[in-house]
mmCIF file of C-alpha atoms in Angstrom:
data_model
loop_
_atom_site.group_PDB
_atom_site.id
_atom_site.type_symbol
_atom_site.label_atom_id
_atom_site.label_comp_id
_atom_site.label_asym_id
_atom_site.label_seq_id
_atom_site.Cartn_x
_atom_site.Cartn_y
_atom_site.Cartn_z
ATOM 1 C CA MET Z 1 84.817 126.473 118.774
ATOM 2 C CA ARG Z 2 86.224 129.544 117.074
ATOM 3 C CA ALA Z 3 84.374 132.849 116.669
ATOM 4 C CA GLY Z 4 83.524 133.929 113.126
ATOM 5 C CA MET Z 5 82.921 137.469 111.892
ATOM 6 C CA GLY Z 6 79.528 138.883 110.924
ATOM 7 C CA VAL Z 7 78.751 142.123 109.104
ATOM 8 C CA ILE Z 8 75.932 144.527 110.114
ATOM 9 C CA ALA Z 9 75.254 147.794 108.341
ATOM 10 C CA VAL Z 10 74.113 150.580 110.672
ATOM 11 C CA GLY Z 11 73.362 153.613 108.590
ATOM 12 C CA SER Z 12 76.544 154.225 106.682
ATOM 13 C CA ILE Z 13 78.668 152.434 109.288
ATOM 14 C CA VAL Z 14 79.725 148.847 108.777
ATOM 15 C CA VAL Z 15 80.191 146.975 112.047
ATOM 16 C CA LEU Z 16 82.022 143.642 112.409
ATOM 17 C CA ILE Z 17 80.705 141.423 115.172
ATOM 18 C CA GLY Z 18 81.846 138.012 116.427
ATOM 19 C CA LEU Z 19 79.641 135.050 115.609
ATOM 20 C CA THR Z 20 79.852 131.579 117.087
ATOM 21 C CA GLY Z 21 78.134 128.520 115.766
ATOM 22 C CA CYS Z 22 78.389 124.811 115.068
ATOM 23 C CA ALA Z 23 79.727 125.035 111.529
ATOM 24 C CA ASP Z 24 83.294 125.732 112.607
ATOM 25 C CA ALA Z 25 83.271 122.860 115.076
ATOM 26 C CA ALA Z 26 81.923 120.484 112.448
ATOM 27 C CA SER Z 27 84.546 121.490 109.905
ATOM 28 C CA THR Z 28 87.267 121.105 112.535
ATOM 29 C CA ASP Z 29 86.027 117.620 113.422
ATOM 30 C CA ASP Z 30 85.893 116.721 109.752
ATOM 31 C CA ARG Z 31 89.512 117.773 109.298
ATOM 32 C CA LEU Z 32 90.737 115.339 111.948
ATOM 33 C CA ASP Z 33 88.443 112.538 110.811
ATOM 34 C CA ARG Z 34 89.345 112.975 107.154
ATOM 35 C CA GLY Z 35 93.045 113.090 107.893
ATOM 36 C CA LEU Z 36 93.007 109.957 110.033
ATOM 37 C CA ARG Z 37 90.859 108.024 107.585
ATOM 38 C CA ALA Z 38 93.201 109.025 104.765
ATOM 39 C CA ASP Z 39 96.170 107.814 106.822
ATOM 40 C CA ALA Z 40 94.498 104.477 107.563
ATOM 41 C CA ALA Z 41 93.479 104.018 103.926
ATOM 42 C CA ASP Z 42 97.021 104.794 102.758
ATOM 43 C CA ILE Z 43 98.343 102.096 105.086
ATOM 44 C CA ALA Z 44 95.791 99.600 103.755
ATOM 45 C CA ARG Z 45 96.920 100.313 100.213
ATOM 46 C CA GLU Z 46 100.599 100.129 101.183
ATOM 47 C CA ILE Z 47 100.343 96.702 102.843
ATOM 48 C CA ALA Z 48 97.974 95.230 100.246
ATOM 49 C CA GLY Z 49 98.585 91.868 98.649
ATOM 50 C CA ILE Z 50 99.569 88.712 100.496
ATOM 51 C CA ALA Z 51 98.266 86.373 97.779
ATOM 52 C CA GLY Z 52 101.773 85.305 96.744
ATOM 53 C CA GLU Z 53 103.290 85.079 100.225
ATOM 54 C CA SER Z 54 104.740 81.701 101.131
ATOM 55 C CA GLY Z 55 104.116 80.099 104.512
ATOM 56 C CA LEU Z 56 100.681 81.637 105.087
ATOM 57 C CA ASP Z 57 98.702 78.472 105.708
ATOM 58 C CA ASP Z 58 95.320 79.999 106.516
ATOM 59 C CA PRO Z 59 93.574 83.399 106.661
ATOM 60 C CA ALA Z 60 94.407 83.802 110.366
ATOM 61 C CA ASP Z 61 98.087 83.840 109.401
ATOM 62 C CA ALA Z 62 97.348 86.412 106.709
ATOM 63 C CA ILE Z 63 95.791 89.013 109.006
ATOM 64 C CA GLN Z 64 98.792 88.682 111.328
ATOM 65 C CA GLU Z 65 101.085 89.370 108.365
ATOM 66 C CA TYR Z 66 99.017 92.446 107.475
ATOM 67 C CA ALA Z 67 99.401 93.654 111.070
ATOM 68 C CA ARG Z 68 103.165 93.134 110.945
ATOM 69 C CA ARG Z 69 103.345 95.153 107.731
ATOM 70 C CA ALA Z 70 101.202 97.967 109.123
ATOM 71 C CA LEU Z 71 103.044 98.411 112.412
ATOM 72 C CA PRO Z 72 106.124 100.333 111.145
ATOM 73 C CA LEU Z 73 103.940 102.641 109.033
ATOM 74 C CA LEU Z 74 101.907 104.017 111.944
ATOM 75 C CA ALA Z 75 104.563 106.436 113.201
ATOM 76 C CA ASP Z 76 104.127 108.674 110.152
ATOM 77 C CA THR Z 77 100.385 109.163 110.674
ATOM 78 C CA GLY Z 78 98.363 111.710 112.635
ATOM 79 C CA VAL Z 79 96.910 115.148 111.948
ATOM 80 C CA PRO Z 80 98.896 118.224 113.062
ATOM 81 C CA GLU Z 81 97.430 121.521 114.166
ATOM 82 C CA GLU Z 82 96.593 123.907 111.345
ATOM 83 C CA LEU Z 83 98.677 127.071 111.372
ATOM 84 C CA ASP Z 84 97.102 130.477 110.878
ATOM 85 C CA GLU Z 85 97.376 131.911 107.396
ATOM 86 C CA MET Z 86 96.431 135.268 105.949
ATOM 87 C CA LEU Z 87 92.842 134.324 105.079
ATOM 88 C CA ASP Z 88 92.522 131.197 107.225
ATOM 89 C CA PRO Z 89 92.514 131.330 111.025
ATOM 90 C CA GLY Z 90 93.790 127.730 111.196
ATOM 91 C CA SER Z 91 92.970 125.349 114.013
ATOM 92 C CA PRO Z 92 94.776 124.202 117.166
ATOM 93 C CA ASP Z 93 93.046 120.813 116.973
ATOM 94 C CA TYR Z 94 95.268 117.814 116.319
ATOM 95 C CA ALA Z 95 95.284 114.014 116.401
ATOM 96 C CA SER Z 96 98.092 111.729 117.516
ATOM 97 C CA ALA Z 97 99.590 108.986 115.376
ATOM 98 C CA LEU Z 98 97.428 105.957 114.754
ATOM 99 C CA ARG Z 99 98.155 102.880 116.816
ATOM 100 C CA LEU Z 100 97.142 99.261 116.358
ATOM 101 C CA VAL Z 101 94.452 98.299 118.883
ATOM 102 C CA GLY Z 102 92.809 95.295 117.250
ATOM 103 C CA ILE Z 103 93.664 92.327 115.018
ATOM 104 C CA GLU Z 104 90.448 90.563 114.049
ATOM 105 C CA ALA Z 105 90.725 87.217 112.259
ATOM 106 C CA SER Z 106 87.649 86.453 110.186
ATOM 107 C CA GLY Z 107 87.538 82.805 111.244
ATOM 108 C CA THR Z 108 86.941 81.672 107.676
ATOM 109 C CA GLU Z 109 88.917 78.877 106.054
ATOM 110 C CA SER Z 110 88.290 80.222 102.563
ATOM 111 C CA TRP Z 111 90.815 82.477 100.856
ATOM 112 C CA GLN Z 112 87.970 83.903 98.783
ATOM 113 C CA GLU Z 113 86.541 85.664 101.850
ATOM 114 C CA PRO Z 114 87.992 88.566 103.886
ATOM 115 C CA VAL Z 115 90.872 87.340 106.044
ATOM 116 C CA GLY Z 116 90.043 89.786 108.837
ATOM 117 C CA ALA Z 117 90.405 93.398 109.888
ATOM 118 C CA LEU Z 118 92.791 95.760 111.634
ATOM 119 C CA VAL Z 119 91.483 98.309 114.134
ATOM 120 C CA LEU Z 120 93.466 101.538 114.475
ATOM 121 C CA ALA Z 121 92.977 104.279 117.050
ATOM 122 C CA SER Z 122 94.096 107.869 117.512
ATOM 123 C CA ARG Z 123 93.753 110.255 120.442
ATOM 124 C CA THR Z 124 92.155 113.488 119.262
ATOM 125 C CA HIS Z 125 92.642 116.891 120.869
ATOM 126 C CA ARG Z 126 90.009 119.537 120.202
ATOM 127 C CA PHE Z 127 89.874 123.056 121.597
ATOM 128 C CA SER Z 128 86.830 125.206 122.256
ATOM 129 C CA ASP Z 129 86.924 128.495 124.178
ATOM 130 C CA ASP Z 130 90.478 127.631 125.240
ATOM 131 C CA GLU Z 131 89.312 124.337 126.751
ATOM 132 C CA GLU Z 132 90.790 121.069 125.499
ATOM 133 C CA THR Z 133 88.640 118.003 124.895
ATOM 134 C CA THR Z 134 90.343 114.700 124.232
ATOM 135 C CA GLY Z 135 88.825 111.592 122.760
ATOM 136 C CA GLU Z 136 89.580 108.417 120.850
ATOM 137 C CA LEU Z 137 88.741 107.801 117.206
ATOM 138 C CA CYS Z 138 88.777 104.153 116.133
ATOM 139 C CA LEU Z 139 88.904 103.000 112.524
ATOM 140 C CA ARG Z 140 88.355 99.493 111.152
ATOM 141 C CA VAL Z 141 90.033 98.343 107.938
ATOM 142 C CA GLU Z 142 88.777 95.062 106.468
ATOM 143 C CA LEU Z 143 91.200 93.145 104.255
ATOM 144 C CA ASP Z 144 91.168 90.174 101.931
ATOM 145 C CA ARG Z 145 94.124 88.429 100.321
ATOM 146 C CA TRP Z 146 94.446 91.244 97.774
ATOM 147 C CA GLY Z 147 94.043 94.268 100.061
ATOM 148 C CA PRO Z 148 91.184 96.461 101.353
ATOM 149 C CA THR Z 149 87.814 94.889 100.622
ATOM 150 C CA ALA Z 150 86.173 98.278 100.037
ATOM 151 C CA GLY Z 151 88.197 98.940 96.906
ATOM 152 C CA TRP Z 152 91.093 101.267 96.347
ATOM 153 C CA ASP Z 153 90.047 104.907 96.102
ATOM 154 C CA ASP Z 154 87.429 105.699 98.757
ATOM 155 C CA ASP Z 155 89.246 106.496 102.027
ATOM 156 C CA GLY Z 156 86.001 106.641 103.980
ATOM 157 C CA ALA Z 157 84.907 103.205 102.781
ATOM 158 C CA ILE Z 158 88.311 101.626 103.397
ATOM 159 C CA ALA Z 159 88.663 103.030 106.932
ATOM 160 C CA ARG Z 160 85.286 102.988 108.692
ATOM 161 C CA VAL Z 161 84.725 104.780 111.978
ATOM 162 C CA VAL Z 162 83.691 102.296 114.683
ATOM 163 C CA ASP Z 163 83.094 102.444 118.410
ATOM 164 C CA CYS Z 164 86.255 101.951 120.405
ATOM 165 C CA ALA Z 165 86.240 98.808 122.550
ATOM 166 C CA THR Z 166 87.167 100.853 125.631
ATOM 167 C CA PRO Z 167 87.496 104.587 126.353
ATOM 168 C CA SER Z 168 91.261 104.213 125.956
ATOM 169 C CA PRO Z 169 91.987 101.090 123.880
ATOM 170 C CA GLU Z 170 95.288 99.352 124.528
ATOM 171 C CA THR Z 171 97.869 98.831 121.812
ATOM 172 C CA VAL Z 172 98.235 95.252 120.562
ATOM 173 C CA VAL Z 173 101.222 93.564 118.956
ATOM 174 C CA PRO Z 174 100.996 91.032 116.114
ATOM 175 C CA GLU Z 175 102.422 87.563 116.497
ATOM 176 C CA ALA Z 176 106.111 87.233 115.674
ATOM 177 C CA ASP Z 177 106.786 85.958 112.171
ATOM 178 C CA SER Z 178 108.048 82.388 112.500
ATOM 179 C CA ARG Z 179 107.937 81.490 108.816
ATOM 180 C CA PRO Z 180 111.212 80.191 107.369
ATOM 181 C CA ILE Z 181 112.931 82.466 104.879
ATOM 182 C CA ILE Z 182 113.862 80.429 101.809
ATOM 183 C CA VAL Z 183 117.235 81.491 100.383
ATOM 184 C CA VAL Z 184 119.567 80.269 97.660
ATOM 185 C CA PRO Z 185 123.001 79.775 99.298
ATOM 186 C CA ASP Z 186 125.833 81.902 97.930
ATOM 187 C CA ASN Z 187 127.725 78.904 96.551
ATOM 188 C CA ALA Z 188 124.681 77.198 95.035
ATOM 189 C CA GLU Z 189 125.318 78.162 91.408
ATOM 190 C CA ALA Z 190 129.000 77.175 91.499
ATOM 191 C CA VAL Z 191 128.322 73.841 93.215
ATOM 192 C CA ALA Z 192 125.364 72.970 90.994
ATOM 193 C CA THR Z 193 127.259 73.884 87.822
ATOM 194 C CA ASP Z 194 130.156 71.632 88.827
ATOM 195 C CA VAL Z 195 127.919 68.673 89.674
ATOM 196 C CA LEU Z 196 125.781 69.018 86.550
ATOM 197 C CA ALA Z 197 128.805 69.324 84.275
ATOM 198 C CA ASN Z 198 130.105 66.017 85.601
ATOM 199 C CA ALA Z 199 126.762 64.221 85.660
ATOM 200 C CA GLY Z 200 127.331 62.633 82.234
ATOM 201 C CA GLY Z 201 126.660 63.537 78.636
ATOM 202 C CA ALA Z 202 124.730 61.785 75.901
ATOM 203 C CA SER Z 203 127.080 58.806 75.712
ATOM 204 C CA ASP Z 204 126.605 57.709 79.314
ATOM 205 C CA ALA Z 205 123.288 59.285 80.365
ATOM 206 C CA ALA Z 206 121.705 55.890 81.003
ATOM 207 C CA ASP Z 207 124.466 54.964 83.421
ATOM 208 C CA GLY Z 208 124.821 58.433 84.947
ATOM 209 C CA PRO Z 209 123.538 59.519 88.354
ATOM 210 C CA THR Z 210 119.811 59.806 88.890
ATOM 211 C CA ALA Z 211 118.075 63.124 89.486
ATOM 212 C CA GLU Z 212 117.778 62.215 93.163
ATOM 213 C CA ALA Z 213 121.499 61.450 93.430
ATOM 214 C CA ILE Z 214 122.421 64.731 91.744
ATOM 215 C CA ALA Z 215 120.161 66.701 94.098
ATOM 216 C CA ALA Z 216 121.610 64.915 97.124
ATOM 217 C CA GLU Z 217 125.216 65.662 96.101
ATOM 218 C CA ILE Z 218 124.488 69.340 95.527
ATOM 219 C CA THR Z 219 122.586 69.626 98.808
ATOM 220 C CA ALA Z 220 125.479 68.089 100.734
ATOM 221 C CA ARG Z 221 127.913 70.693 99.376
ATOM 222 C CA LEU Z 222 125.809 73.810 99.976
ATOM 223 C CA GLU Z 223 126.823 76.405 102.545
ATOM 224 C CA ALA Z 224 124.426 76.698 105.472
ATOM 225 C CA PRO Z 225 122.515 80.020 105.585
ATOM 226 C CA THR Z 226 123.377 82.171 108.589
ATOM 227 C CA GLY Z 227 120.510 84.666 108.684
ATOM 228 C CA GLU Z 228 117.695 84.523 111.222
ATOM 229 C CA ARG Z 229 115.004 82.045 110.107
ATOM 230 C CA GLU Z 230 116.900 81.405 106.848
ATOM 231 C CA VAL Z 231 116.827 77.901 105.382
ATOM 232 C CA ALA Z 232 118.429 76.674 102.170
ATOM 233 C CA ALA Z 233 116.058 76.220 99.266
ATOM 234 C CA GLN Z 234 115.306 72.654 98.251
ATOM 235 C CA VAL Z 235 117.348 71.400 95.302
ATOM 236 C CA GLN Z 236 114.970 70.246 92.562
ATOM 237 C CA VAL Z 237 116.430 68.171 89.725
ATOM 238 C CA ALA Z 238 114.765 66.567 86.710
ATOM 239 C CA ARG Z 239 116.564 64.424 84.131
ATOM 240 C CA ASP Z 240 115.505 63.689 80.549
ATOM 241 C CA GLY Z 241 118.249 61.583 79.016
ATOM 242 C CA ASP Z 242 121.364 63.712 78.780
ATOM 243 C CA ARG Z 243 119.372 66.872 79.563
ATOM 244 C CA ILE Z 244 119.212 67.892 83.231
ATOM 245 C CA GLY Z 245 117.199 70.731 84.753
ATOM 246 C CA LEU Z 246 117.748 72.257 88.189
ATOM 247 C CA ALA Z 247 115.765 74.781 90.191
ATOM 248 C CA MET Z 248 116.245 76.327 93.625
ATOM 249 C CA GLY Z 249 114.479 79.154 95.396
ATOM 250 C CA THR Z 250 111.270 81.135 95.132
ATOM 251 C CA PRO Z 251 109.577 82.923 92.226
ATOM 252 C CA ASP Z 252 111.309 86.164 93.213
ATOM 253 C CA ASP Z 253 114.747 84.558 93.706
ATOM 254 C CA CYS Z 254 115.018 81.459 91.541
ATOM 255 C CA LEU Z 255 118.173 79.718 90.346
ATOM 256 C CA LEU Z 256 117.503 77.834 87.103
ATOM 257 C CA LEU Z 257 120.226 75.759 85.440
ATOM 258 C CA ARG Z 258 120.055 73.521 82.388
ATOM 259 C CA ALA Z 259 122.711 70.960 81.457
ATOM 260 C CA ASP Z 260 122.803 69.440 77.985
ATOM 261 C CA GLY Z 261 125.540 66.967 77.133
ATOM 262 C CA GLY Z 262 127.693 68.263 79.978
ATOM 263 C CA ARG Z 263 127.304 71.936 78.998
ATOM 264 C CA VAL Z 264 125.637 74.003 81.751
ATOM 265 C CA GLU Z 265 123.849 77.317 81.275
ATOM 266 C CA ARG Z 266 121.978 79.579 83.644
ATOM 267 C CA LEU Z 267 118.477 80.539 82.565
ATOM 268 C CA HIS Z 268 117.027 83.975 83.239
ATOM 269 C CA VAL Z 269 113.249 83.970 83.454
ATOM 270 C CA SER Z 270 111.090 86.833 84.729
ATOM 271 C CA SER Z 271 109.622 86.445 88.212
ATOM 272 C CA VAL Z 272 106.159 86.976 86.719
ATOM 273 C CA GLN Z 273 106.543 83.751 84.721
ATOM 274 C CA LEU Z 274 107.732 81.888 87.814
ATOM 275 C CA GLN Z 275 104.701 82.660 89.978
ATOM 276 C CA PRO Z 276 102.360 79.861 91.112
ATOM 277 C CA GLY Z 277 99.978 79.040 88.298
ATOM 278 C CA GLU Z 278 102.560 80.042 85.688
ATOM 279 C CA LEU Z 279 105.766 78.140 84.840
ATOM 280 C CA GLY Z 280 106.925 78.096 88.459
ATOM 281 C CA CYS Z 281 110.411 77.841 89.927
ATOM 282 C CA SER Z 282 110.809 74.137 89.162
ATOM 283 C CA ALA Z 283 113.189 71.704 87.495
ATOM 284 C CA SER Z 284 110.664 71.108 84.714
ATOM 285 C CA THR Z 285 110.829 74.816 83.903
ATOM 286 C CA ALA Z 286 114.596 74.512 83.454
ATOM 287 C CA LEU Z 287 113.984 71.720 80.921
ATOM 288 C CA ALA Z 288 111.422 73.751 78.964
ATOM 289 C CA SER Z 289 112.267 75.015 75.487
ATOM 290 C CA ASP Z 290 113.691 78.484 74.960
ATOM 291 C CA ASP Z 291 110.453 79.483 73.242
ATOM 292 C CA ALA Z 292 108.452 78.454 76.305
ATOM 293 C CA LEU Z 293 110.729 80.560 78.525
ATOM 294 C CA ALA Z 294 110.562 83.663 76.342
ATOM 295 C CA PRO Z 295 109.044 86.660 78.174
ATOM 296 C CA PRO Z 296 105.428 87.475 77.293
ATOM 297 C CA HIS Z 297 104.828 90.478 75.086
#
C-alpha cells in the first residue's frame, strides 16, 4: 500500500502529511485484474470461430482446437509494473503472463451449446510497505462454436474470475492436432486439365470415360503430398453429356475445372460461395452456369 498526501492548514501554514488507506490498494488490485481480464478477452476474440473447421467431429474436439490456438498467444500477456510519472507515483505491482491451466469440455453433443471453457492463470506480485505478496488469479473463458459466449465487448464478462483449483495450478497442454490437412497437389491442375481435355467431346460423350474413371485416372497421376499430416484432396468429377465438372480441395483452397466439348477452363469462385451451405467445393458447382457462379453483390 502506498502513502498518499493530505493537506492540513495550521494558521497560515499549509502542512503536507502522509495518509495511508485502502483506496490505493484497491486501485492497484483493479489494475492487475483489469489488465489480465483484458488479455484473456483479447485471446478469446482472437481465437474465435471454429464453425467452418474441418475434422472437428464433436464439441470436445472444438475446445481442444481453441486451446491449441490460444497457447501461442499467452506469451504476450501479463501486466507490467507502472513507472512513476510526474503526477502519478506509479506502482511496482505486476502480473506474469497468463498460462493455460484448464481445458473444460462441456460434455454436450450439440453444436448449439457451449463447447467448453479455457481456464487461464497468472501469478500476481503486489507490494505493500516494501513487502511482496504473491498470489494466483484464475480466469475462465467460456466458448461456443462462434467464440466467447458472453459476447464481444465486455472483457469482464468474457473472462470471469474463478477460484483456482489449487494454490499453484499446473500448466496443461492441449491434445496434439491429428486431423489430416487436405491439400491440392501441385500438379493437380495440369493433370486434371490433360485428362479432361482427352475425355471426349460432344461426338463421343456417350462412349467416353465415366466420371468415376476420369477421377480414378487423375488420382493415379497426382503427386503425393509431403507435408506433415497432409493428404491429397479427393478428386470429385461429375459428367453431363459432353460437359464435365471437377472439384478438389476445401472452400478456402478449391480447384474447380469445367470441360465442355474438350475445352477446359478453370473457374474462380469466392471462398464465401464455396462454404458449406452455399455452393460448396463440388463437381456440381463446376457444372453450374456462369450466372450461378457470379459473386454476390
